[in-house]
CSV table of C-alpha atoms and ligand atoms in Angstrom, one decimal:
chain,number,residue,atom,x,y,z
Z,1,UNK,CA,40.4,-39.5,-0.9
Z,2,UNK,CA,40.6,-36.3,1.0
Z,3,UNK,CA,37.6,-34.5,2.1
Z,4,UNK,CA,38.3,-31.0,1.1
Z,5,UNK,CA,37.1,-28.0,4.1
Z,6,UNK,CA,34.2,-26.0,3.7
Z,7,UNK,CA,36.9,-23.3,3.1
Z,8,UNK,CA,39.2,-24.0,0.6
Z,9,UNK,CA,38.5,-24.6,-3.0
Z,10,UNK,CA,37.9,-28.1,-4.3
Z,11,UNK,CA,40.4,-29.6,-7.4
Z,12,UNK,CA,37.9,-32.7,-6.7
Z,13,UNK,CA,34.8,-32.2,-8.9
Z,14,UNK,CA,31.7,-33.1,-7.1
Z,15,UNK,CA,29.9,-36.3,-7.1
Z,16,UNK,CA,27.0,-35.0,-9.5
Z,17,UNK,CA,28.1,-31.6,-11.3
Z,18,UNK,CA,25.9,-28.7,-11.2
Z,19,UNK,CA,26.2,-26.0,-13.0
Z,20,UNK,CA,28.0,-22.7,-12.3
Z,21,UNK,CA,24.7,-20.8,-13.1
Z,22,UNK,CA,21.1,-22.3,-13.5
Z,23,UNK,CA,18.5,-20.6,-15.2
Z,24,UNK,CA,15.9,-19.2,-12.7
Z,25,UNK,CA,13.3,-21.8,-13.8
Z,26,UNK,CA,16.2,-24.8,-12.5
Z,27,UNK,CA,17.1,-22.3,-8.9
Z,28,UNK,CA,14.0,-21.6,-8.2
Z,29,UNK,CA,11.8,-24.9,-9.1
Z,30,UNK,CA,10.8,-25.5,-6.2
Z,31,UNK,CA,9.0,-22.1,-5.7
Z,32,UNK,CA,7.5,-22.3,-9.0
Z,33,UNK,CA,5.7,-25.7,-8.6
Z,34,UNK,CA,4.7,-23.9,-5.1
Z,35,UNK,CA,2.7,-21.2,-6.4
Z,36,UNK,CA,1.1,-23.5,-9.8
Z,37,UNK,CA,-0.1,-25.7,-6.9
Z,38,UNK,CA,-1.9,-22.4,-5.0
Z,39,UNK,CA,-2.6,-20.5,-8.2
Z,40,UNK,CA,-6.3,-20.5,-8.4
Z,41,UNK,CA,-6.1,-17.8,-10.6
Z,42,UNK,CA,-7.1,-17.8,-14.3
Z,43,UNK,CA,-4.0,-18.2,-16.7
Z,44,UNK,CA,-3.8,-16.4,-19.7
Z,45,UNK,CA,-3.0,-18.8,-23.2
Z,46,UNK,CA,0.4,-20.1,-23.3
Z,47,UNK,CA,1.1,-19.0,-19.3
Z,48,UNK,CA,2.4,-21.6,-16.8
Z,49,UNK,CA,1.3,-19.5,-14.0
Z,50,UNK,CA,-1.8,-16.3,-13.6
Z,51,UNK,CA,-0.5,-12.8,-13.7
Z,52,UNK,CA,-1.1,-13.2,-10.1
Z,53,UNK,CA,1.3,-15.7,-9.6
Z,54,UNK,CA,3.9,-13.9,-12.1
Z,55,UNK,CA,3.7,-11.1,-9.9
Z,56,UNK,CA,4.4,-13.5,-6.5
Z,57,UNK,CA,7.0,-15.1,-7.5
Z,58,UNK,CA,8.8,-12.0,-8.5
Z,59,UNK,CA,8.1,-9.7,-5.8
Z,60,UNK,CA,7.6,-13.1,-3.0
Z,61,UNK,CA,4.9,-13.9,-0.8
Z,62,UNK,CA,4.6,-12.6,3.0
Z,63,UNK,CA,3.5,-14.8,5.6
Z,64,UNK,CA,5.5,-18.2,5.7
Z,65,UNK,CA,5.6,-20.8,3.5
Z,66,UNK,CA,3.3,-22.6,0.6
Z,67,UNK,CA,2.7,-26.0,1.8
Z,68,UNK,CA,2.6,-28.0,-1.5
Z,69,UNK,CA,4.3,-31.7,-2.8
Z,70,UNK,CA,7.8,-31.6,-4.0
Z,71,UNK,CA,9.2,-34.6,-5.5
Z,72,UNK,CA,7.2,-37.0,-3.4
Z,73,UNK,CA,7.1,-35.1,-0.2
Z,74,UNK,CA,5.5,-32.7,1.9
Z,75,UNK,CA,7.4,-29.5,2.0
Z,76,UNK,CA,6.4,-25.8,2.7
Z,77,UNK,CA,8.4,-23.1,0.3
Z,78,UNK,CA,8.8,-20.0,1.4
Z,79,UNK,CA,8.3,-17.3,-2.1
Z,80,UNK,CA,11.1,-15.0,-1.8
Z,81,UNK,CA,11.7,-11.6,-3.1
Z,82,UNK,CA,13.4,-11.4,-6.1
Z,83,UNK,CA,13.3,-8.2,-7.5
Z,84,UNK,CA,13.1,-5.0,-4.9
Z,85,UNK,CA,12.2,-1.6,-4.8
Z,86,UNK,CA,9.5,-1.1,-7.4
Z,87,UNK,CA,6.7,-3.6,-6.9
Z,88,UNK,CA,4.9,-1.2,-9.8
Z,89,UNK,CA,7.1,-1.4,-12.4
Z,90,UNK,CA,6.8,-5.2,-12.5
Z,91,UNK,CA,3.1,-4.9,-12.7
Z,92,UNK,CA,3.5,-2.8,-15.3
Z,93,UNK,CA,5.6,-5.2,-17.0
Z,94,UNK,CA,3.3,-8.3,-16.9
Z,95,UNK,CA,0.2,-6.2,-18.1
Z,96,UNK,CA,2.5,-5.4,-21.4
Z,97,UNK,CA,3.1,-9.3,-21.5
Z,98,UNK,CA,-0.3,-9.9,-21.4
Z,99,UNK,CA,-1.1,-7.9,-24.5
Z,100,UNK,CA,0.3,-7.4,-28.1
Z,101,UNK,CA,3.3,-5.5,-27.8
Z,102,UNK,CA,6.7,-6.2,-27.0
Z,103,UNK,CA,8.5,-5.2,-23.4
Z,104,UNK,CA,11.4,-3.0,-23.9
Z,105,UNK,CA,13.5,-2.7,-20.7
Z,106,UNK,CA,15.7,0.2,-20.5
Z,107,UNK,CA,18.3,1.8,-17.6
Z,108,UNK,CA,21.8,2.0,-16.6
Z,109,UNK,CA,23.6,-0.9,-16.1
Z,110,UNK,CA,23.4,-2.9,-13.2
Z,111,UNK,CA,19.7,-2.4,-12.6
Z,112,UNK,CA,18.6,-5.8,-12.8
Z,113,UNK,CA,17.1,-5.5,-16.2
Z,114,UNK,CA,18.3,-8.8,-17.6
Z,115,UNK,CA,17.4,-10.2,-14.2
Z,116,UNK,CA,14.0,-8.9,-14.4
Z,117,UNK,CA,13.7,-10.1,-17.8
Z,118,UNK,CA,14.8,-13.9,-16.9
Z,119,UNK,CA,12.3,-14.0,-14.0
Z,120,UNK,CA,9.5,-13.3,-16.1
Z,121,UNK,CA,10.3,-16.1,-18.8
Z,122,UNK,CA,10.7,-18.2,-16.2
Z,123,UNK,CA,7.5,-17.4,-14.3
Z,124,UNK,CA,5.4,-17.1,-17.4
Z,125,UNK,CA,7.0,-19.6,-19.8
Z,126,UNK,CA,8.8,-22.0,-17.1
Z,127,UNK,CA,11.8,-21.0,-19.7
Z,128,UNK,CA,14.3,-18.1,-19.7
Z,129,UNK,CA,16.8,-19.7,-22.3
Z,130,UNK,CA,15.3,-18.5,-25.5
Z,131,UNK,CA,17.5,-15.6,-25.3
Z,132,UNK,CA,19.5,-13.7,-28.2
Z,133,UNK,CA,22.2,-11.8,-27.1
Z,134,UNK,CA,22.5,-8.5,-29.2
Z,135,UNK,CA,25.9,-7.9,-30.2
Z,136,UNK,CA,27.2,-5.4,-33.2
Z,137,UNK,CA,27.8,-8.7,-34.8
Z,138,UNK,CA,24.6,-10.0,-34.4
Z,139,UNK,CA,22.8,-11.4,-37.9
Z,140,UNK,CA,19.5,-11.7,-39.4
Z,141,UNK,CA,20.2,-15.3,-38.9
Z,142,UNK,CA,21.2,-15.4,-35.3
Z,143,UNK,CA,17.6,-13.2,-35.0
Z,144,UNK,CA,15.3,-15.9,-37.3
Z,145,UNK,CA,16.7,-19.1,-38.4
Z,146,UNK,CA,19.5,-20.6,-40.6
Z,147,UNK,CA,20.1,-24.1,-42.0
Z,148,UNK,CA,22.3,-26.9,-41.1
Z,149,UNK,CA,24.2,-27.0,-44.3
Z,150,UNK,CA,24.8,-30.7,-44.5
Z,151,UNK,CA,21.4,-31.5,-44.8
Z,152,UNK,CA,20.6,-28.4,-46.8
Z,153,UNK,CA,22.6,-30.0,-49.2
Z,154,UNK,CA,21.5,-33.4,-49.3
Z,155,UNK,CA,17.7,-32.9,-49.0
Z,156,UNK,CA,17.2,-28.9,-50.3
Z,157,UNK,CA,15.3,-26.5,-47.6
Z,158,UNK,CA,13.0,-28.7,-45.8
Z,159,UNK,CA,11.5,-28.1,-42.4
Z,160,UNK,CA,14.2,-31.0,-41.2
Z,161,UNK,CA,17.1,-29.0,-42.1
Z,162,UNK,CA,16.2,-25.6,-40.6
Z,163,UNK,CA,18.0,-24.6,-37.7
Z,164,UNK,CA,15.4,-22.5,-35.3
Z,165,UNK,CA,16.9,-19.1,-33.5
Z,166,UNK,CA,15.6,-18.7,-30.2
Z,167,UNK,CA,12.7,-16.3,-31.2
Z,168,UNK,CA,11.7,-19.0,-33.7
Z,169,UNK,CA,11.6,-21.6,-31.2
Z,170,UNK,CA,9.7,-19.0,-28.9
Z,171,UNK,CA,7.3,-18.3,-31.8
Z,172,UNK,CA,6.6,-22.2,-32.6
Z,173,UNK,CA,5.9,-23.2,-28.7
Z,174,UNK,CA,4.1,-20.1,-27.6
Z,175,UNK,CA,7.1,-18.7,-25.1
Z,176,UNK,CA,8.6,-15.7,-24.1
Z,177,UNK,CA,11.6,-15.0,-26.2
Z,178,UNK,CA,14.5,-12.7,-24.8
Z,179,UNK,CA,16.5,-10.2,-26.7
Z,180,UNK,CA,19.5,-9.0,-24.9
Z,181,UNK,CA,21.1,-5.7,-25.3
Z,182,UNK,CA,19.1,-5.2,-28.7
Z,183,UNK,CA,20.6,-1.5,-29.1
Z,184,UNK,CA,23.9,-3.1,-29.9
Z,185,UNK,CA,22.6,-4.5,-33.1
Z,186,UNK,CA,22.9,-2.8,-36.0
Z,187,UNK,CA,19.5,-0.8,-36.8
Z,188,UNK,CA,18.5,-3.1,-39.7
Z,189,UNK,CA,19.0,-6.1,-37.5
Z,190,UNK,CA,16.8,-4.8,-35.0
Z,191,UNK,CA,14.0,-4.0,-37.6
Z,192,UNK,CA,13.7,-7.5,-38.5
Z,193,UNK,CA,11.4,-7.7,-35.4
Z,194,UNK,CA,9.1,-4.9,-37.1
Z,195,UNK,CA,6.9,-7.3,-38.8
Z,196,UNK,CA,7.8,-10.1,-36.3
Z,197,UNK,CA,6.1,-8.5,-33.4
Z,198,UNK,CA,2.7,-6.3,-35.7
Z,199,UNK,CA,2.1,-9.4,-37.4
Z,200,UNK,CA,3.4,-12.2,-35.0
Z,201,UNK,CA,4.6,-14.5,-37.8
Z,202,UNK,CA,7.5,-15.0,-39.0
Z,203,UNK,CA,8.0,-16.1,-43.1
Z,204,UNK,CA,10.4,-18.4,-44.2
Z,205,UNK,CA,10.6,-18.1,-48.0
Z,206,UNK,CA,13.1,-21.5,-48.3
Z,207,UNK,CA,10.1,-23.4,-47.9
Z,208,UNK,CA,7.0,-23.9,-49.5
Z,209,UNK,CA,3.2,-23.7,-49.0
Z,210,UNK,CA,1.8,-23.6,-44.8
Z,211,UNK,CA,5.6,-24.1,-44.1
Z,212,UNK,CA,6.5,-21.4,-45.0
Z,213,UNK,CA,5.0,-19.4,-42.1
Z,214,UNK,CA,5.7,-19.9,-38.9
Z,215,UNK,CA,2.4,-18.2,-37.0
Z,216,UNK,CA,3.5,-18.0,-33.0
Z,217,UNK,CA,2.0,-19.8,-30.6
Z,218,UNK,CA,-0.5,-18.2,-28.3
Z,219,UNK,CA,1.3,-17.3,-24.9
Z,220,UNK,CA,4.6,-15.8,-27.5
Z,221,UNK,CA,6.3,-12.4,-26.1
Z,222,UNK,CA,9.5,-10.7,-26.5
Z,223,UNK,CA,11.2,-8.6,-23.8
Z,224,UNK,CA,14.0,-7.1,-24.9
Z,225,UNK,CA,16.7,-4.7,-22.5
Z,226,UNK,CA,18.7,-2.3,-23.5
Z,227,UNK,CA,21.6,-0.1,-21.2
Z,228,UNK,CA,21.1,3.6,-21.3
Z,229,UNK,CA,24.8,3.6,-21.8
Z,230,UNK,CA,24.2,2.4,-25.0
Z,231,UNK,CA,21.6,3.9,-26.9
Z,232,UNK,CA,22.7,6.1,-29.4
Z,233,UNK,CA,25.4,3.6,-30.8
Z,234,UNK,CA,22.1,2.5,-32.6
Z,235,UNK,CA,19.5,4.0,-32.1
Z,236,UNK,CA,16.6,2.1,-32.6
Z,237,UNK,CA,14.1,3.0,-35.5
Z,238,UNK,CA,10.8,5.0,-34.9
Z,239,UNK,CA,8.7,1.6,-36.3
Z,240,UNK,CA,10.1,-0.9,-34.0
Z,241,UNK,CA,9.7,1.3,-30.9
Z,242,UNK,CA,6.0,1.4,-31.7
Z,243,UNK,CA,6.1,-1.8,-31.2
Z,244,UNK,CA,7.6,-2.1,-27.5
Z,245,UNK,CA,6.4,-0.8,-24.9
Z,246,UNK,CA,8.9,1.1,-22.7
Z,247,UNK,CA,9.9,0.5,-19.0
Z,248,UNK,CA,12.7,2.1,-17.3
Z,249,UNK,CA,14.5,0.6,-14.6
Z,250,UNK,CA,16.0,3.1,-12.4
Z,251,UNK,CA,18.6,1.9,-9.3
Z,252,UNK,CA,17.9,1.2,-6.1
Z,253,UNK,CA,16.6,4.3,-4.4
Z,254,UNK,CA,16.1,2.8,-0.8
Z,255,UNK,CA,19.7,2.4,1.0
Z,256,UNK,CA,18.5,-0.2,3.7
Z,257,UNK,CA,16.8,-1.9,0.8
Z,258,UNK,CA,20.0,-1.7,-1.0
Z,259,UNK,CA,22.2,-3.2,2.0
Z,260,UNK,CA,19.8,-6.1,2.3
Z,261,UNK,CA,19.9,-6.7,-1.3
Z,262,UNK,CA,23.9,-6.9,-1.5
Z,263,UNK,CA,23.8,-8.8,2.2
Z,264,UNK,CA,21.2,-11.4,1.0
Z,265,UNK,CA,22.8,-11.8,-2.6
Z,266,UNK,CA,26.2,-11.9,-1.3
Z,267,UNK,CA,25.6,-14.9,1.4
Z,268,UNK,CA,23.5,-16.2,-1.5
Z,269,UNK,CA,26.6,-17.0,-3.8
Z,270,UNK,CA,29.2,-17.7,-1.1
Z,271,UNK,CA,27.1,-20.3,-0.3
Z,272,UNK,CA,26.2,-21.7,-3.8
Z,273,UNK,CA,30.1,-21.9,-3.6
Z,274,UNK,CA,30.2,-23.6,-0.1
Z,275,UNK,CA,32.1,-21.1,1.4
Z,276,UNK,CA,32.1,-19.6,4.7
Z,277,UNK,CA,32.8,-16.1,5.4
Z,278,UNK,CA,32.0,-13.7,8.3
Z,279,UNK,CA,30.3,-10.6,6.9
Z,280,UNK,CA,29.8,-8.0,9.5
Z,281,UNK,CA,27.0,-5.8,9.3
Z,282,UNK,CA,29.0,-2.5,9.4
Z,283,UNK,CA,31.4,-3.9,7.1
Z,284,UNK,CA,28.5,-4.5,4.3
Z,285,UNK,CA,27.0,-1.1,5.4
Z,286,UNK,CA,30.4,0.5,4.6
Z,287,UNK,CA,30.3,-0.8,1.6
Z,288,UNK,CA,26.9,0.2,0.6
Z,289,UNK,CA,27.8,3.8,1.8
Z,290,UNK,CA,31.0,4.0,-0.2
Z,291,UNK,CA,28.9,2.9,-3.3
Z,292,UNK,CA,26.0,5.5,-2.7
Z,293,UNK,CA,28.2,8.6,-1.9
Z,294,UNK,CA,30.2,8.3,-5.2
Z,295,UNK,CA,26.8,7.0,-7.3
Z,296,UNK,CA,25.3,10.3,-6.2
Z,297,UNK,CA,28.6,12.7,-5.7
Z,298,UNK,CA,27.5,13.7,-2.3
Z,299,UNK,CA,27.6,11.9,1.1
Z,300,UNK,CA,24.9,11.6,4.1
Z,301,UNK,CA,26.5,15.0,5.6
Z,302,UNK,CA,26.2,17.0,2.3
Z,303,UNK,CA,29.9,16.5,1.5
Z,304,UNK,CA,30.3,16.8,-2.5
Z,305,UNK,CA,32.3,14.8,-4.2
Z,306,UNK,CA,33.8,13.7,-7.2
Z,307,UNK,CA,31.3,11.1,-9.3
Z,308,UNK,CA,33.6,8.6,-11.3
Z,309,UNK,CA,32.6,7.4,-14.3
Z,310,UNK,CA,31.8,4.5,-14.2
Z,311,UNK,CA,28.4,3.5,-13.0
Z,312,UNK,CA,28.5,2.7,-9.2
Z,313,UNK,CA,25.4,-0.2,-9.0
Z,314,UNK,CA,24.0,-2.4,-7.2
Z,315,UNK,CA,24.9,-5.3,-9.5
Z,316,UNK,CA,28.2,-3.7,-9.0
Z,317,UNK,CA,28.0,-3.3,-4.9
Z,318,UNK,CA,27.2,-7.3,-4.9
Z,319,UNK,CA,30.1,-8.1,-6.9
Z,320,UNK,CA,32.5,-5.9,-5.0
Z,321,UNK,CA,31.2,-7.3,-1.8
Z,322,UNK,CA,31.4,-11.1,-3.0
Z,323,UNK,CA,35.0,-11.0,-4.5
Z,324,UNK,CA,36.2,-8.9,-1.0
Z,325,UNK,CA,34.5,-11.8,0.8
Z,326,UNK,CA,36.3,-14.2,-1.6
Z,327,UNK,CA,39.5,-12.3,-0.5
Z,328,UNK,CA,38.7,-12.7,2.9
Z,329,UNK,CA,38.4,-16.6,2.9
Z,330,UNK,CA,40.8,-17.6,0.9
Z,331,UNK,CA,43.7,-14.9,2.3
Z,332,UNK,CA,42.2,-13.9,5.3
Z,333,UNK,CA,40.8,-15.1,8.3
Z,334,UNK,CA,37.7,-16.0,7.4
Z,335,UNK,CA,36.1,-13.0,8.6
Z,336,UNK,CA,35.2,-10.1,5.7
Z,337,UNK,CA,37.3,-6.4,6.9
Z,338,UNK,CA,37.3,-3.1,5.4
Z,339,UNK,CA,40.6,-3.8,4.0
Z,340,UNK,CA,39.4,-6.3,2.0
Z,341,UNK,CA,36.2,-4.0,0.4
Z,342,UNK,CA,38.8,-1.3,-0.2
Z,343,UNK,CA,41.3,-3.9,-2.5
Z,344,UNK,CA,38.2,-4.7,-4.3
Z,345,UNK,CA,36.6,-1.5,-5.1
Z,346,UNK,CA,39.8,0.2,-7.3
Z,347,UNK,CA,38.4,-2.5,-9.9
Z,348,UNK,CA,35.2,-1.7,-9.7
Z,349,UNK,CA,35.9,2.3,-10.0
Z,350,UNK,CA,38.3,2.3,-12.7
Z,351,UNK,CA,36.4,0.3,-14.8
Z,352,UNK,CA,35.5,3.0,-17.4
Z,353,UNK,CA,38.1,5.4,-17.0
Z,354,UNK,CA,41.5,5.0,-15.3
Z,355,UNK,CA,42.1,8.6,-14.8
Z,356,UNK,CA,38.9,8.2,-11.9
Z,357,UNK,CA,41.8,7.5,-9.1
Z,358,UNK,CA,42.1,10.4,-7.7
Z,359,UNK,CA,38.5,10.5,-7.5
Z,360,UNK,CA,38.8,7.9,-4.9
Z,361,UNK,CA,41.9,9.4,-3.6
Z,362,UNK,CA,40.3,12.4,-2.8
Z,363,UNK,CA,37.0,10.5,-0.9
Z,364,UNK,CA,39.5,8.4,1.2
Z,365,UNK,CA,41.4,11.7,2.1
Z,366,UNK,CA,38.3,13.5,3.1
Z,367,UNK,CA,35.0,11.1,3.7
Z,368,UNK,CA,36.8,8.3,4.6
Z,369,UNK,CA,39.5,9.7,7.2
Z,370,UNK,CA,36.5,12.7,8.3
Z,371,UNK,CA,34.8,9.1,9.5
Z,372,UNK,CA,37.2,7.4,10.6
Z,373,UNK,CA,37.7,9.9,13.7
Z,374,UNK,CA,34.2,8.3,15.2
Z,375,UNK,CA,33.9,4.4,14.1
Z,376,UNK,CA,36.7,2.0,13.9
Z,377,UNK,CA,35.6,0.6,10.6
Z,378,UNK,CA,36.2,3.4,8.6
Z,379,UNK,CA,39.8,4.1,9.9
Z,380,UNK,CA,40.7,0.5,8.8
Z,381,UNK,CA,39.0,1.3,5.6
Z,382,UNK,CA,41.5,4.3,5.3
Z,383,UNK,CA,44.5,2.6,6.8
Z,384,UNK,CA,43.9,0.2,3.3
Z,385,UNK,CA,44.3,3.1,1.2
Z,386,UNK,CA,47.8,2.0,0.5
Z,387,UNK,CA,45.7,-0.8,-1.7
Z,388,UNK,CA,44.4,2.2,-4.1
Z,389,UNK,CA,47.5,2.5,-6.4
Z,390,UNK,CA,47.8,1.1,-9.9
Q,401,LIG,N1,16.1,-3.7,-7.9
Q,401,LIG,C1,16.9,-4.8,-7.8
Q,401,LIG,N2,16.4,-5.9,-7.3
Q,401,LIG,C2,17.2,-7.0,-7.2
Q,401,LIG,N3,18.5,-7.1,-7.6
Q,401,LIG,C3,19.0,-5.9,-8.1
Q,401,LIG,C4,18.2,-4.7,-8.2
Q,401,LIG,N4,19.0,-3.8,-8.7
Q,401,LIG,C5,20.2,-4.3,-9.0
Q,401,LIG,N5,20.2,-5.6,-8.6
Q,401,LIG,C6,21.4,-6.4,-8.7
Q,401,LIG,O1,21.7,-6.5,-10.1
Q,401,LIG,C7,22.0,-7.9,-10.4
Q,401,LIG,C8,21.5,-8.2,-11.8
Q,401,LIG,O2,22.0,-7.4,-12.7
Q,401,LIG,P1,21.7,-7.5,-14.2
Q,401,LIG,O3,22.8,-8.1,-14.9
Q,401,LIG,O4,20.3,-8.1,-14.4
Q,401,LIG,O5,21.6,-5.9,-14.6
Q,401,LIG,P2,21.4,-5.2,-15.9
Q,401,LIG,O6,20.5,-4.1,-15.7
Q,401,LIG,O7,20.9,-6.2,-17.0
Q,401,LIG,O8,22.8,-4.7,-16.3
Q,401,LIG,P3,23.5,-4.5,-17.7
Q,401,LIG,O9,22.8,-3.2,-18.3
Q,401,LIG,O10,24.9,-4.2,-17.3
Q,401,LIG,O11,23.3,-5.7,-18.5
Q,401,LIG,C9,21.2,-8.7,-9.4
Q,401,LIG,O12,21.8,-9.9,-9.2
Q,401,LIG,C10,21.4,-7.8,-8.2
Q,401,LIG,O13,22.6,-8.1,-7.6
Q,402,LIG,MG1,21.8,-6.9,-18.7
């Protein structure tokens, strides 16, 4: 059997499979038993971990490693940072965990929202899969329960032949529950959760006597997310959003912070993919630049130009930068170029609106080729206009 290279995709699937994308409690299990074994903290009903601990494993732990056992052995973990930039906000959004209401949170996309959102299931309930994904299609079912009809047949609406939605599940074992994109649902969809999150029980009229409420566990939350971009296709009744509180997620404010981010995140996922890629500093940097001149419409000098409009984020900038290191492996040489950031980004920019090209014409004709005069990566990263045409 051949031994495929580091470098080159495998048609030979591994020995034990993993899969493409683990929850955060599965990645990061190892930093989670860390801090239970140094949380000395109290833990609020239902909570794997204090607030405390929430909050470390979020936003990481300076100063080395935890030393703690994992599976059998000795090991010290080091608690990284998860979320950057606004150390506040995630405070914020434990305390609304900790009490009676819901956490709705809201921003434009790409702002780590759904990532926040996982992190805290994991942290608090050691589970982020109790999630409903809000679509237009979405049904009072897909929100509460339904019945597995074969049995709803046979034995009538018993507790055996109710199939549990997510939130139920969450309800019954005192988790946090994840609604995705709720503003996509249609408003009376959404108001199901009214009584769901005042009353924190859930009735199931099918069945009779104590069965037929389901009162949630101690430790039950919902956080919910919604995109700016969104809101307004259904806008979301004055009764449930009593019932949230709100939390806006804004982007990344901090360049540097945003350069590590997309360095750290990038060499993350070539290497959950096993493959090896140069990525120059100024390369990355270049990228980040790019990204922040046509977010904001104006560059470091105080050039204006052009905002597309499609949203330029973070989540975006990471993307862009894996698939042009991608590029660079598979038909390259291994070493990530501005050639390859500039084939990548016309994706990226014309998501939303097509007609943005000249947008990005315009900022390789005048940012671009202005920068190009001084640094030797930016006049490759013109010379690869050629690659902006549809
Ligand atoms: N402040 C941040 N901290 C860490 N990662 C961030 C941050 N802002 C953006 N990201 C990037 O965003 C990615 C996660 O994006 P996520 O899908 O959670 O965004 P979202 O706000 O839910 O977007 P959408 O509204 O499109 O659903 C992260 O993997 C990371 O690359
Ligand atoms: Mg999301």
């Amino acid at each position: 059997m051949n031994t495929p290279s580091e470098n080159s995709p495998s048609p030979i699937p591994p020995a034990r499979p993993r899969s493409m994308r683990p929850p955060a409690e599965v990645t990061y299990a190892e930093e989670l038993a860390a801090l239970a074994a140094h949380d000395s903290h109290p833990r609020p009903p239902g909570w794997q971990l204090s607030p405390r601990g929430v909050r470390q494993f979020i936003l990481g732990v300076e100063g080395g490693g935890l030393e703690h056992a994992w599976q059998g052995k000795p090991v010290q973990t080091v608690i990284t940072p998860k979320f950057l930039g606004d150390d506040a906000l995630v405070e914020r959004c434990i305390v609304t965990l900790l009490g009676h209401r819901g956490l709705l949170l809201v921003g434009e996309p790409g702002t780590a929202k759904s990532m926040l959102s996982e992190l805290l299931a994991a942290a608090i309930s050691g589970c982020s899969l109790l999630t409903i994904q809000g679509t237009a299609g979405t049904t009072d079912d897909q929100v509460k329960y339904s019945w597995n009809y074969a049995l709803l047949l046979a034995e009538g609406p018993t507790p055996r032949a109710l199939v549990p939605s997510p939130l139920y599940s969450a309800m019954k074992s005192g988790a946090i529950a994840r609604f995705e994109e709720i503003t996509r649902c249609q408003p009376e969809i959404q108001d199901t959760l009214v009584s769901i999150l005042s009353e924190k029980c859930l009735h199931v009229p099918e069945l009779a006597g104590a069965e037929g409420v389901l009162f949630a566990g101690r430790g039950f939350n919902l956080v919910a997310t919604a995109n700016l971009r969104d809101r307004g296709v259904h806008e979301m009744s004055s009764a449930l959003k009593r019932r949230f509180n709100f939390e806006t997620v804004a982007p990344l404010a901090d360049r540097e912070l945003e350069l590590r981010l997309v360095r750290d995140q990038t060499a993350a996922l070539l290497g959950e993919s096993g493959v090896r890629v140069e990525c120059p500093a100024e390369v990355l940097e270049l990228l980040v630049t790019t990204f922040n001149d046509l977010r904001h419409g104006r560059t470091g000098e105080g050039t204006v130009v052009d905002k597309p409009s499609t949203v330029m984020s973070t989540a975006e900038a990471v993307a862009v930068s894996h698939a042009a290191a991608l590029d660079a492996a598979y038909f390259g040489r291994g070493r990530l170029e501005p050639g390859h950031v500039a084939r990548q980004l016309l994706g990226a920019v014309l998501k939303d609106n097509p007609d943005d090209l000249p947008k990005l014409a315009h900022y390789f004709d005048v940012v671009v080729k202005a920068r190009g005069k001084t640094s030797q990566p930016w006049r490759q990263f013109h010379e690869a206009k050629k690659w902006l045409r549809r």
